[in-house]
């Protein structure tokens, strides 16, 4: 789904370290004179200037620009890499959220702290058979394994003001 056209007097730039247009290897920058120098009181490496002296903001989003429409497909910070396989956490979470005993929007996929696998943090209650079903689904869809399921008390996962899971704060 398109996020729309760039605003007037701004530019969307897609930087890639390769010459291909693969979804895996592109990063969205917003450029223009309307882009601020940084956040008040917070030094940031996400702001810089182009060769023409125009401010740029590194959004930390992955996406593409097609026919002047921006398509965002994930956050760099939310990429899970297991054995060389890259998957966005929200893709796994979307699949797990389909299970009725998982509280909708109350699941977080992240690298396990114990093993090199994915951990599912969730609010709700799962039987062993349901965990096995989720493992099978994630393995078949993404070619990665779920190492552990961690049940959390209701309200444990912290959300941002926009309703998304605050990953770093929730995992602290």
PDB file of C-alpha atoms in Angstrom, residues 11 13 15 31-33 48-56:
ATOM      1  CA  UNK A  11      12.258  14.819  -1.649  1.00  0.00           C
ATOM      2  CA  UNK A  13      15.539   9.429  -1.508  1.00  0.00           C
ATOM      3  CA  UNK A  15      19.743   4.702  -0.852  1.00  0.00           C
ATOM      4  CA  UNK A  31      15.377  15.619   2.199  1.00  0.00           C
ATOM      5  CA  UNK A  32      14.492  19.256   1.950  1.00  0.00           C
ATOM      6  CA  UNK A  33      14.753  22.638   3.606  1.00  0.00           C
ATOM      7  CA  UNK A  48      23.084  15.058   7.590  1.00  0.00           C
ATOM      8  CA  UNK A  49      23.496  17.303   4.553  1.00  0.00           C
ATOM      9  CA  UNK A  50      23.627  16.403   0.871  1.00  0.00           C
ATOM     10  CA  UNK A  51      26.358  17.642  -1.450  1.00  0.00           C
ATOM     11  CA  UNK A  52      24.003  20.532  -2.350  1.00  0.00           C
ATOM     12  CA  UNK A  53      23.667  21.542   1.316  1.00  0.00           C
ATOM     13  CA  UNK A  54      20.115  20.205   1.688  1.00  0.00           C
ATOM     14  CA  UNK A  55      19.243  18.577   5.024  1.00  0.00           C
ATOM     15  CA  UNK A  56      18.494  14.847   4.943  1.00  0.00           C
TER      16      UNK A  56
END
